[in-house]
Amino acid sequence: MVKRKLKERDNGDGKTDEPISSIHSFKNEEKKEFRQKLVTWFQENQRDLPWRNHLSNPDVDQRAYAVWVSEIMLQQTQVATVIEYYKRWMKKWPTLQDLAKASLEEVNEIWSGLGYYSRGRRLLEGAQKVVKEFGGKMPRTAESLLKHLPGVGRYTAGAIASIAYGQATGIVDGNVIRVLCRMRIIGANSTSQPVQNKLWSLADEVVDPDHPADFNQGIMELGATVCTPKSPGCASCPVQNLCLAKAMVDQNKHRNGNKLGINNGPIIADIECAADKCDLCLPENETWDEKEGVQNYPRKAGKKAAREEKTSVCVLCRRTKSGADQYYLVQRAQKGLLAGLWEFPSVKVEDESDETVGHTIQEILQKSCGLTLLPSTQSSMVGNVEHIFSHIHQTYIVQAVIVPEEEVDDSQVHAENSRWVTKEEFSSAAVSTAMKKVFKAFESHGKKKTSTADPGKNQKSITAFFKKKKE
């Protein structure tokens, strides 16, 4: 078994050159090869993505803005999903100055369905700050971007600086983590501080000082298209000869071949960290899984289970004679989850063990927007709609009430931060994906059965139908 010692190499003249590197680091010659092969591969194989079309713009601020928008949108979101959102965004706000003039409502409408809505708000706040405090000029280094722009972390700052400005600074995102962990067989929890420190150190060391934009885009592209979480394409990887995870796979195949007596190739040396205790290796209680191959890396801590929540929802529909039904929406608070978005009147179910329908429609409307329905108003149960947020497993208990147009007096149902919208207006409004799922369930239910308020002679009419909750 060959061990790579963690000590400096003596040249015989009393001097030492570079340390005989830990298996978790790159030697100087490996760094050079990594840069050359990756940059060449990226230049020949990069995907045609809309944000890359802006990189030839001679206006450095416009380049930075284009990269900034794309990187914020790509956080926690797949490229295929982002493309159309990015195109719509850049069409509506082609420059930083255009965005700075926008309202949060407009931003939320464009962002609707993309998730993690605070990202859009921070883009708006950042653009307004750059225009107001920096005269429309973007900060010019990763350090200043990180310091001054809201919502811009270390990765995003490095991406903007390297891709738009050509600053030789490393970046670490999910794709980069996967590539570097496999190449240097870093098997400890990838979110741990020692591993994060090592990954940022490696990223800064290997970035090509002559082609930082192509190198950083290249390593992300490699992780997204070749060194994927499942079924990675190792055979087509341009740096496969530098990948220690692949070397371990080859070593294992060679060892199995020896057992069968069918190996005639050269001996493959064992790969092992010589440190007595290493914060970067696979934990002692975890072993290399032969079936997983390179997918043994990276390792993550067990994901924390999303907490369960229930919310009662009332889809309140005003049925018009023209056939253009309208739906009552209220706006969420400007802080917290889904801040500033529009939704159907909703109330959280505090007793999570409650297996009933949660709240009645009267309770929902009273608590969410101060409206009161007559006790005789009929409603229908639409059913449960489930939606997974990053940390919440939300179950919406959906009920619906449909009232005739003539029974509704706008002066009685109007509340602050509320409005009636048509189906078409709803589809383009700043509503969450969860509310769109609720509306879809309502429509499907309506095709099966429509329940309306009974307009019989015993029911009060017009302004009596809705009554404002007394203060």
Tab-separated table of C-alpha atoms in Angstrom:
chain	number	residue	atom	x	y	z
A	1	MET	CA	0.000	0.000	0.000
A	2	VAL	CA	1.452	3.398	-0.996
A	3	LYS	CA	0.870	6.343	1.311
A	4	ARG	CA	1.340	9.968	0.280
A	5	LYS	CA	3.284	11.445	3.174
A	6	LEU	CA	2.282	14.755	4.688
A	7	LYS	CA	5.785	16.227	4.920
A	8	GLU	CA	8.115	18.332	2.829
A	9	ARG	CA	10.497	16.754	0.352
A	10	ASP	CA	14.240	17.425	0.835
A	11	ASN	CA	16.128	18.046	-2.419
A	12	GLY	CA	19.437	17.053	-0.855
A	13	ASP	CA	20.770	20.596	-0.734
A	14	GLY	CA	19.120	21.521	2.524
A	15	LYS	CA	16.211	23.149	0.697
A	16	THR	CA	12.711	21.902	0.284
A	17	ASP	CA	10.311	22.367	-2.578
A	18	GLU	CA	6.539	21.991	-2.437
A	19	PRO	CA	5.216	19.573	0.176
A	20	ILE	CA	4.477	16.042	-0.914
A	21	SER	CA	0.839	16.908	-1.019
A	22	SER	CA	-1.953	15.361	0.975
A	23	ILE	CA	-4.240	13.388	-1.288
A	24	HIS	CA	-6.754	16.146	-0.610
A	25	SER	CA	-4.628	18.775	-2.380
A	26	PHE	CA	-3.326	19.347	-5.908
A	27	LYS	CA	0.329	19.408	-6.827
A	28	ASN	CA	1.512	22.359	-8.902
A	29	GLU	CA	1.725	20.310	-12.091
A	30	GLU	CA	-1.788	18.974	-11.458
A	31	LYS	CA	-3.144	22.503	-11.103
A	32	LYS	CA	-1.643	23.503	-14.454
A	33	GLU	CA	-3.062	20.428	-16.168
A	34	PHE	CA	-6.444	20.937	-14.535
A	35	ARG	CA	-6.649	24.518	-15.797
A	36	GLN	CA	-5.556	23.761	-19.335
A	37	LYS	CA	-7.842	20.779	-19.837
A	38	LEU	CA	-10.900	22.301	-18.195
A	39	VAL	CA	-10.708	25.656	-19.992
A	40	THR	CA	-10.238	23.943	-23.353
A	41	TRP	CA	-13.128	21.590	-22.679
A	42	PHE	CA	-15.432	24.435	-21.626
A	43	GLN	CA	-14.628	26.570	-24.647
A	44	GLU	CA	-15.521	23.655	-26.890
A	45	ASN	CA	-18.534	22.272	-25.015
A	46	GLN	CA	-20.283	25.078	-23.152
A	47	ARG	CA	-24.061	25.215	-23.327
A	48	ASP	CA	-25.811	28.078	-25.073
A	49	LEU	CA	-27.381	29.871	-22.119
A	50	PRO	CA	-29.002	33.330	-22.360
A	51	TRP	CA	-26.891	34.987	-19.648
A	52	ARG	CA	-23.694	34.052	-21.480
A	53	ASN	CA	-24.800	36.179	-24.426
A	54	HIS	CA	-24.219	39.282	-22.289
A	55	LEU	CA	-20.569	38.525	-21.530
A	56	SER	CA	-19.350	40.158	-24.738
A	57	ASN	CA	-20.990	43.456	-23.760
A	58	PRO	CA	-18.254	46.124	-23.476
A	59	ASP	CA	-20.196	47.780	-20.645
A	60	VAL	CA	-18.680	46.142	-17.561
A	61	ASP	CA	-21.606	47.182	-15.355
A	62	GLN	CA	-24.072	45.583	-17.740
A	63	ARG	CA	-21.988	42.380	-17.789
A	64	ALA	CA	-21.950	42.319	-14.010
A	65	TYR	CA	-25.715	42.958	-13.823
A	66	ALA	CA	-26.434	40.107	-16.254
A	67	VAL	CA	-24.271	37.676	-14.272
A	68	TRP	CA	-25.741	38.867	-10.979
A	69	VAL	CA	-29.334	38.238	-12.080
A	70	SER	CA	-28.490	34.789	-13.442
A	71	GLU	CA	-26.566	33.701	-10.367
A	72	ILE	CA	-29.309	34.793	-7.985
A	73	MET	CA	-31.947	32.991	-10.055
A	74	LEU	CA	-29.816	29.841	-10.239
A	75	GLN	CA	-29.563	29.543	-6.455
A	76	GLN	CA	-31.443	26.376	-5.494
A	77	THR	CA	-33.067	26.325	-8.957
A	78	GLN	CA	-32.315	24.240	-12.049
A	79	VAL	CA	-31.004	25.846	-15.227
A	80	ALA	CA	-33.936	24.595	-17.306
A	81	THR	CA	-36.379	26.358	-14.977
A	82	VAL	CA	-34.410	29.601	-14.857
A	83	ILE	CA	-33.985	30.199	-18.606
A	84	GLU	CA	-37.468	31.567	-19.362
A	85	TYR	CA	-37.599	33.574	-16.126
A	86	TYR	CA	-34.249	35.130	-16.983
A	87	LYS	CA	-35.375	36.080	-20.477
A	88	ARG	CA	-38.554	37.717	-19.157
A	89	TRP	CA	-36.618	39.561	-16.475
A	90	MET	CA	-34.001	40.957	-18.851
A	91	LYS	CA	-36.663	41.950	-21.362
A	92	LYS	CA	-38.550	43.910	-18.697
A	93	TRP	CA	-35.464	45.342	-16.969
A	94	PRO	CA	-32.535	45.221	-19.422
A	95	THR	CA	-30.336	47.459	-17.269
A	96	LEU	CA	-29.588	47.974	-13.613
A	97	GLN	CA	-31.185	51.421	-13.809
A	98	ASP	CA	-34.402	49.933	-15.201
A	99	LEU	CA	-34.639	47.474	-12.333
A	100	ALA	CA	-33.992	50.187	-9.750
A	101	LYS	CA	-37.199	51.942	-10.901
A	102	ALA	CA	-39.357	48.838	-10.472
A	103	SER	CA	-41.762	48.158	-7.605
A	104	LEU	CA	-41.617	45.086	-5.403
A	105	GLU	CA	-45.047	44.108	-6.744
A	106	GLU	CA	-43.666	44.052	-10.304
A	107	VAL	CA	-40.641	42.032	-9.213
A	108	ASN	CA	-42.821	39.496	-7.397
A	109	GLU	CA	-45.014	39.115	-10.488
A	110	ILE	CA	-42.023	38.273	-12.689
A	111	TRP	CA	-40.590	36.012	-9.976
A	112	SER	CA	-43.885	34.211	-9.351
A	113	GLY	CA	-43.351	30.451	-9.401
A	114	LEU	CA	-39.548	30.592	-9.160
A	115	GLY	CA	-39.547	30.179	-5.374
A	116	TYR	CA	-37.331	31.652	-2.651
A	117	TYR	CA	-38.953	35.036	-3.223
A	118	SER	CA	-36.558	36.969	-1.018
A	119	ARG	CA	-34.023	36.603	-3.837
A	120	GLY	CA	-36.038	38.872	-6.120
A	121	ARG	CA	-36.572	41.417	-3.380
A	122	ARG	CA	-32.857	41.568	-2.634
A	123	LEU	CA	-32.024	41.999	-6.305
A	124	LEU	CA	-34.331	44.996	-6.351
A	125	GLU	CA	-32.847	46.393	-3.145
A	126	GLY	CA	-29.343	45.849	-4.480
A	127	ALA	CA	-30.063	47.612	-7.763
A	128	GLN	CA	-31.585	50.568	-5.922
A	129	LYS	CA	-28.546	50.733	-3.654
A	130	VAL	CA	-26.069	50.668	-6.558
A	131	VAL	CA	-27.951	53.462	-8.347
A	132	LYS	CA	-28.406	55.577	-5.227
A	133	GLU	CA	-25.078	55.071	-3.472
A	134	PHE	CA	-22.663	54.166	-6.263
A	135	GLY	CA	-24.003	56.172	-9.171
A	136	GLY	CA	-25.045	53.051	-11.069
A	137	LYS	CA	-21.533	51.570	-10.984
A	138	MET	CA	-21.293	48.025	-9.674
A	139	PRO	CA	-18.639	47.274	-7.017
A	140	ARG	CA	-15.555	46.016	-8.857
A	141	THR	CA	-14.166	43.196	-6.682
A	142	ALA	CA	-15.509	40.078	-5.012
A	143	GLU	CA	-14.739	41.611	-1.636
A	144	SER	CA	-16.673	44.832	-2.329
A	145	LEU	CA	-19.586	42.972	-3.915
A	146	LEU	CA	-19.839	40.808	-0.819
A	147	LYS	CA	-19.704	43.841	1.431
A	148	HIS	CA	-22.192	46.104	-0.309
A	149	LEU	CA	-24.844	44.055	-2.156
A	150	PRO	CA	-27.764	42.573	-0.156
A	151	GLY	CA	-28.298	38.876	-0.768
A	152	VAL	CA	-24.845	38.427	-2.320
A	153	GLY	CA	-22.774	35.802	-0.516
A	154	ARG	CA	-19.226	34.632	-1.047
A	155	TYR	CA	-20.082	32.385	-3.994
A	156	THR	CA	-22.181	34.948	-5.880
A	157	ALA	CA	-19.584	37.675	-5.296
A	158	GLY	CA	-16.864	35.394	-6.665
A	159	ALA	CA	-18.974	34.420	-9.678
A	160	ILE	CA	-19.717	38.036	-10.633
A	161	ALA	CA	-16.114	39.136	-10.092
A	162	SER	CA	-14.526	36.281	-12.024
A	163	ILE	CA	-17.027	36.036	-14.896
A	164	ALA	CA	-17.782	39.745	-15.425
A	165	TYR	CA	-14.505	41.346	-14.284
A	166	GLY	CA	-11.915	38.619	-14.835
A	167	GLN	CA	-10.815	38.542	-11.189
A	168	ALA	CA	-8.928	35.339	-10.361
A	169	THR	CA	-10.995	34.254	-7.390
A	170	GLY	CA	-12.420	30.842	-6.621
A	171	ILE	CA	-16.069	29.879	-6.303
A	172	VAL	CA	-17.777	27.067	-4.422
A	173	ASP	CA	-21.321	25.968	-5.206
A	174	GLY	CA	-23.000	22.563	-5.299
A	175	ASN	CA	-21.434	21.590	-8.614
A	176	VAL	CA	-17.955	22.714	-7.567
A	177	ILE	CA	-18.282	20.832	-4.268
A	178	ARG	CA	-19.080	17.634	-6.132
A	179	VAL	CA	-16.206	17.992	-8.604
A	180	LEU	CA	-13.556	18.859	-6.010
A	181	CYS	CA	-14.713	16.274	-3.469
A	182	ARG	CA	-14.442	13.548	-6.087
A	183	MET	CA	-11.165	14.722	-7.513
A	184	ARG	CA	-9.541	14.882	-4.052
A	185	ILE	CA	-11.663	12.164	-2.337
A	186	ILE	CA	-12.991	14.473	0.358
A	187	GLY	CA	-15.494	12.266	2.137
A	188	ALA	CA	-16.324	14.127	5.334
A	189	ASN	CA	-19.592	16.022	5.597
A	190	SER	CA	-19.351	18.623	2.830
A	191	THR	CA	-21.151	21.213	4.943
A	192	SER	CA	-18.703	20.947	7.854
A	193	GLN	CA	-16.396	23.900	8.459
A	194	PRO	CA	-13.113	21.999	7.810
A	195	VAL	CA	-14.422	20.767	4.461
A	196	GLN	CA	-15.810	24.165	3.493
A	197	ASN	CA	-12.487	25.804	4.358
A	198	LYS	CA	-10.616	23.234	2.286
A	199	LEU	CA	-12.925	23.579	-0.713
A	200	TRP	CA	-12.580	27.365	-0.778
A	201	SER	CA	-8.812	26.998	-0.455
A	202	LEU	CA	-8.726	24.539	-3.366
A	203	ALA	CA	-11.004	26.746	-5.471
A	204	ASP	CA	-8.719	29.738	-4.982
A	205	GLU	CA	-5.628	27.664	-5.737
A	206	VAL	CA	-6.802	26.024	-8.956
A	207	VAL	CA	-8.635	28.925	-10.649
A	208	ASP	CA	-6.857	29.859	-13.862
A	209	PRO	CA	-5.324	33.340	-13.407
A	210	ASP	CA	-5.379	33.880	-17.183
A	211	HIS	CA	-8.914	32.591	-17.802
A	212	PRO	CA	-10.854	32.858	-14.510
A	213	ALA	CA	-14.229	33.310	-16.225
A	214	ASP	CA	-13.882	30.211	-18.407
A	215	PHE	CA	-12.379	28.145	-15.604
A	216	ASN	CA	-15.085	28.951	-13.057
A	217	GLN	CA	-17.875	28.509	-15.582
A	218	GLY	CA	-16.137	25.347	-16.721
A	219	ILE	CA	-15.965	23.679	-13.321
A	220	MET	CA	-19.661	24.453	-12.732
A	221	GLU	CA	-20.501	23.182	-16.217
A	222	LEU	CA	-18.532	20.010	-15.551
A	223	GLY	CA	-20.498	19.371	-12.370
A	224	ALA	CA	-23.808	20.119	-14.066
A	225	THR	CA	-23.327	18.031	-17.209
A	226	VAL	CA	-20.649	15.370	-16.595
A	227	CYS	CA	-19.773	14.990	-12.909
A	228	THR	CA	-23.447	14.729	-11.993
A	229	PRO	CA	-24.897	13.480	-8.675
A	230	LYS	CA	-26.167	10.286	-10.280
A	231	SER	CA	-24.753	8.354	-13.253
A	232	PRO	CA	-21.737	10.627	-13.838
A	233	GLY	CA	-20.081	10.436	-17.247
A	234	CYS	CA	-16.549	9.679	-16.073
A	235	ALA	CA	-15.489	8.369	-19.492
A	236	SER	CA	-16.096	11.787	-21.061
A	237	CYS	CA	-14.580	13.838	-18.235
A	238	PRO	CA	-11.692	16.009	-19.453
A	239	VAL	CA	-9.857	15.713	-16.112
A	240	GLN	CA	-10.562	12.072	-15.309
A	241	ASN	CA	-6.844	11.295	-14.984
A	242	LEU	CA	-6.672	13.771	-12.072
A	243	CYS	CA	-9.708	12.342	-10.273
A	244	LEU	CA	-8.819	10.209	-7.273
A	245	ALA	CA	-12.386	8.919	-6.894
A	246	LYS	CA	-12.154	7.464	-10.398
A	247	ALA	CA	-8.699	6.100	-9.573
A	248	MET	CA	-10.235	4.283	-6.604
A	249	VAL	CA	-12.863	2.787	-8.895
A	250	ASP	CA	-10.146	1.636	-11.298
A	251	GLN	CA	-8.123	0.277	-8.383
A	252	ASN	CA	-11.109	-1.700	-7.156
A	253	LYS	CA	-11.697	-3.159	-10.624
A	254	HIS	CA	-8.030	-4.111	-10.813
A	255	ARG	CA	-8.195	-5.780	-7.406
A	256	ASN	CA	-11.292	-7.750	-8.384
A	257	GLY	CA	-9.608	-8.717	-11.624
A	258	ASN	CA	-6.643	-10.090	-9.701
A	259	LYS	CA	-8.972	-12.264	-7.658
A	260	LEU	CA	-10.301	-13.725	-10.893
A	261	GLY	CA	-6.830	-14.033	-12.380
A	262	ILE	CA	-7.623	-11.900	-15.436
A	263	ASN	CA	-5.406	-8.842	-14.861
A	264	ASN	CA	-2.341	-8.296	-16.996
A	265	GLY	CA	-2.141	-4.505	-16.611
A	266	PRO	CA	0.193	-2.444	-14.419
A	267	ILE	CA	-0.212	-2.458	-10.669
A	268	ILE	CA	-2.364	0.417	-9.393
A	269	ALA	CA	-1.068	1.909	-6.144
A	270	ASP	CA	-3.352	2.188	-3.146
A	271	ILE	CA	-4.712	5.649	-2.403
A	272	GLU	CA	-4.709	6.463	1.255
A	273	CYS	CA	-4.419	9.503	3.455
A	274	ALA	CA	-1.419	9.191	5.794
A	275	ALA	CA	-2.792	11.517	8.465
A	276	ASP	CA	-3.533	9.875	11.810
A	277	LYS	CA	-6.757	11.855	12.033
A	278	CYS	CA	-8.186	13.671	9.044
A	279	ASP	CA	-11.165	16.027	9.019
A	280	LEU	CA	-11.543	15.540	5.255
A	281	CYS	CA	-11.603	11.748	4.830
A	282	LEU	CA	-14.618	9.484	5.043
A	283	PRO	CA	-15.566	9.046	8.726
A	284	GLU	CA	-14.260	5.848	10.301
A	285	ASN	CA	-17.788	4.509	10.662
A	286	GLU	CA	-18.434	4.913	6.937
A	287	THR	CA	-16.791	2.861	4.217
A	288	TRP	CA	-16.296	3.054	0.472
A	289	ASP	CA	-19.297	1.507	-1.255
A	290	GLU	CA	-18.113	-0.408	-4.298
A	291	LYS	CA	-21.519	-0.128	-5.983
A	292	GLU	CA	-21.571	3.674	-5.631
A	293	GLY	CA	-18.145	4.232	-7.198
A	294	VAL	CA	-17.339	7.945	-7.523
A	295	GLN	CA	-20.781	8.689	-6.097
A	296	ASN	CA	-19.316	7.930	-2.665
A	297	TYR	CA	-18.333	11.606	-2.823
A	298	PRO	CA	-19.404	14.100	-1.617
A	299	ARG	CA	-21.113	13.166	1.641
A	300	LYS	CA	-23.730	15.320	3.319
A	301	ALA	CA	-25.206	15.247	6.774
A	302	GLY	CA	-28.657	13.721	6.979
A	303	LYS	CA	-31.227	16.208	5.771
A	304	LYS	CA	-33.388	17.631	8.514
A	305	ALA	CA	-36.968	16.559	8.055
A	306	ALA	CA	-39.313	19.337	6.977
A	307	ARG	CA	-41.746	20.337	9.695
A	308	GLU	CA	-45.394	19.597	9.103
A	309	GLU	CA	-47.847	22.484	8.892
A	310	LYS	CA	-51.524	22.789	7.975
A	311	THR	CA	-53.332	25.849	6.667
A	312	SER	CA	-57.045	26.373	6.043
A	313	VAL	CA	-57.774	28.133	2.744
A	314	CYS	CA	-60.976	29.638	1.361
A	315	VAL	CA	-61.295	30.146	-2.394
A	316	LEU	CA	-63.875	32.918	-2.545
A	317	CYS	CA	-65.355	33.227	-6.052
A	318	ARG	CA	-67.672	35.978	-7.299
A	319	ARG	CA	-69.715	34.553	-10.171
A	320	THR	CA	-70.473	37.232	-12.759
A	321	LYS	CA	-73.222	37.261	-15.341
A	322	SER	CA	-70.630	37.681	-18.084
A	323	GLY	CA	-68.990	34.423	-17.078
A	324	ALA	CA	-65.699	36.076	-16.053
A	325	ASP	CA	-65.560	34.831	-12.477
A	326	GLN	CA	-63.468	36.787	-10.003
A	327	TYR	CA	-61.476	35.581	-7.014
A	328	TYR	CA	-60.694	37.335	-3.773
A	329	LEU	CA	-57.002	37.666	-2.861
A	330	VAL	CA	-55.250	39.126	0.152
A	331	GLN	CA	-51.620	40.159	0.379
A	332	ARG	CA	-49.220	38.529	2.824
A	333	ALA	CA	-47.109	40.531	5.243
A	334	GLN	CA	-43.983	42.176	3.828
A	335	LYS	CA	-41.720	40.031	5.998
A	336	GLY	CA	-41.387	36.303	6.447
A	337	LEU	CA	-42.181	33.375	4.173
A	338	LEU	CA	-43.648	34.421	0.785
A	339	ALA	CA	-43.429	38.067	1.848
A	340	GLY	CA	-45.664	40.420	-0.141
A	341	LEU	CA	-47.248	37.709	-2.282
A	342	TRP	CA	-50.984	37.386	-2.895
A	343	GLU	CA	-53.013	34.413	-1.734
A	344	PHE	CA	-56.513	33.173	-1.094
A	345	PRO	CA	-57.710	33.977	2.448
A	346	SER	CA	-55.777	31.565	4.673
A	347	VAL	CA	-55.348	30.757	8.356
A	348	LYS	CA	-52.760	28.457	9.897
A	349	VAL	CA	-54.133	25.443	11.771
A	350	GLU	CA	-52.504	25.654	15.186
A	351	ASP	CA	-53.488	22.153	16.292
A	352	GLU	CA	-51.492	19.964	13.900
A	353	SER	CA	-53.172	16.825	15.249
A	354	ASP	CA	-56.585	18.103	14.154
A	355	GLU	CA	-57.883	15.664	11.539
A	356	THR	CA	-60.970	17.759	10.740
A	357	VAL	CA	-61.330	20.408	8.056
A	358	GLY	CA	-59.451	22.904	10.201
A	359	HIS	CA	-61.373	26.185	10.158
A	360	THR	CA	-64.800	26.981	8.763
A	361	ILE	CA	-64.974	29.457	5.898
A	362	GLN	CA	-66.414	32.019	8.303
A	363	GLU	CA	-63.388	31.640	10.576
A	364	ILE	CA	-60.952	31.855	7.664
A	365	LEU	CA	-62.449	35.054	6.275
A	366	GLN	CA	-62.824	36.703	9.680
A	367	LYS	CA	-59.243	35.994	10.749
A	368	SER	CA	-57.498	36.645	7.426
A	369	CYS	CA	-59.328	39.720	6.102
A	370	GLY	CA	-62.082	40.701	8.542
A	371	LEU	CA	-65.049	39.528	6.461
A	372	THR	CA	-68.121	37.746	7.763
A	373	LEU	CA	-70.375	35.464	5.734
A	374	LEU	CA	-73.959	34.765	6.633
A	375	PRO	CA	-74.352	31.484	8.531
A	376	SER	CA	-76.571	30.241	5.699
A	377	THR	CA	-73.809	30.607	3.129
A	378	GLN	CA	-72.968	27.241	1.650
A	379	SER	CA	-69.449	26.072	0.926
A	380	SER	CA	-67.863	22.992	-0.564
A	381	MET	CA	-64.822	21.025	0.495
A	382	VAL	CA	-62.236	20.995	-2.309
A	383	GLY	CA	-59.770	18.762	-0.488
A	384	ASN	CA	-56.158	18.823	0.639
A	385	VAL	CA	-53.301	20.260	-1.421
A	386	GLU	CA	-49.743	19.488	-0.412
A	387	HIS	CA	-46.709	21.621	-1.167
A	388	ILE	CA	-43.098	21.223	-0.056
A	389	PHE	CA	-41.127	24.331	0.806
A	390	SER	CA	-37.428	24.004	1.605
A	391	HIS	CA	-38.123	23.448	5.303
A	392	ILE	CA	-41.908	23.038	5.531
A	393	HIS	CA	-44.255	20.280	4.398
A	394	GLN	CA	-47.420	22.322	4.000
A	395	THR	CA	-50.906	20.848	3.722
A	396	TYR	CA	-53.585	23.263	2.538
A	397	ILE	CA	-57.128	22.308	3.585
A	398	VAL	CA	-59.092	23.965	0.798
A	399	GLN	CA	-62.739	25.004	0.884
A	400	ALA	CA	-64.611	27.075	-1.651
A	401	VAL	CA	-67.587	29.387	-1.651
A	402	ILE	CA	-69.151	30.785	-4.822
A	403	VAL	CA	-71.445	33.787	-4.578
A	404	PRO	CA	-73.536	35.539	-7.233
A	405	GLU	CA	-72.262	38.906	-8.428
A	406	GLU	CA	-75.418	40.732	-7.362
A	407	GLU	CA	-74.950	39.549	-3.795
A	408	VAL	CA	-71.587	41.268	-3.383
A	409	ASP	CA	-71.043	44.925	-2.549
A	410	ASP	CA	-67.423	45.926	-3.151
A	411	SER	CA	-67.619	48.593	-0.491
A	412	GLN	CA	-68.398	45.880	2.032
A	413	VAL	CA	-65.730	43.367	0.997
A	414	HIS	CA	-62.849	45.723	0.320
A	415	ALA	CA	-60.054	45.441	2.837
A	416	GLU	CA	-56.563	46.886	2.861
A	417	ASN	CA	-54.175	44.850	0.697
A	418	SER	CA	-56.942	42.848	-0.953
A	419	ARG	CA	-58.437	42.697	-4.444
A	420	TRP	CA	-60.637	40.774	-6.848
A	421	VAL	CA	-58.914	39.184	-9.851
A	422	THR	CA	-60.020	37.244	-12.884
A	423	LYS	CA	-58.500	33.892	-13.770
A	424	GLU	CA	-56.232	35.585	-16.282
A	425	GLU	CA	-55.151	38.198	-13.755
A	426	PHE	CA	-54.530	35.475	-11.196
A	427	SER	CA	-52.194	33.619	-13.561
A	428	SER	CA	-49.958	36.672	-13.947
A	429	ALA	CA	-50.229	37.965	-10.380
A	430	ALA	CA	-47.531	37.650	-7.737
A	431	VAL	CA	-48.832	34.402	-6.279
A	432	SER	CA	-46.862	31.411	-5.090
A	433	THR	CA	-46.702	28.018	-6.773
A	434	ALA	CA	-48.612	26.664	-3.780
A	435	MET	CA	-51.561	28.996	-4.452
A	436	LYS	CA	-51.521	28.020	-8.119
A	437	LYS	CA	-51.842	24.392	-7.011
A	438	VAL	CA	-54.753	25.381	-4.766
A	439	PHE	CA	-56.481	27.114	-7.676
A	440	LYS	CA	-55.915	24.113	-9.929
A	441	ALA	CA	-57.511	21.869	-7.306
A	442	PHE	CA	-60.459	24.278	-7.083
A	443	GLU	CA	-60.971	24.182	-10.844
A	444	SER	CA	-60.776	20.384	-10.927
A	445	HIS	CA	-63.297	20.200	-8.120
A	446	GLY	CA	-65.603	22.635	-9.908
A	447	LYS	CA	-65.736	20.423	-12.956
A	448	LYS	CA	-67.092	17.641	-10.799
A	449	LYS	CA	-69.439	19.661	-8.666
A	450	THR	CA	-70.271	23.323	-8.271
A	451	SER	CA	-71.618	24.514	-4.963
A	452	THR	CA	-73.041	28.027	-4.725
A	453	ALA	CA	-74.711	30.129	-2.113
A	454	ASP	CA	-78.434	29.456	-2.043
A	455	PRO	CA	-80.135	32.545	-3.489
A	456	GLY	CA	-83.472	31.413	-2.086
A	457	LYS	CA	-86.064	33.723	-0.628
A	458	ASN	CA	-84.894	33.186	2.941
A	459	GLN	CA	-81.420	34.489	2.254
A	460	LYS	CA	-80.543	38.119	2.798
A	461	SER	CA	-79.136	39.899	-0.196
A	462	ILE	CA	-76.535	42.371	-1.422
A	463	THR	CA	-74.756	44.265	1.384
A	464	ALA	CA	-76.038	41.826	3.972
A	465	PHE	CA	-74.223	38.967	2.291
A	466	PHE	CA	-70.838	40.231	3.416
A	467	LYS	CA	-70.428	42.104	6.645
A	468	LYS	CA	-67.288	43.751	7.853
A	469	LYS	CA	-65.995	42.318	11.092
A	470	LYS	CA	-66.558	44.767	13.906
A	471	GLU	CA	-63.391	46.345	15.249
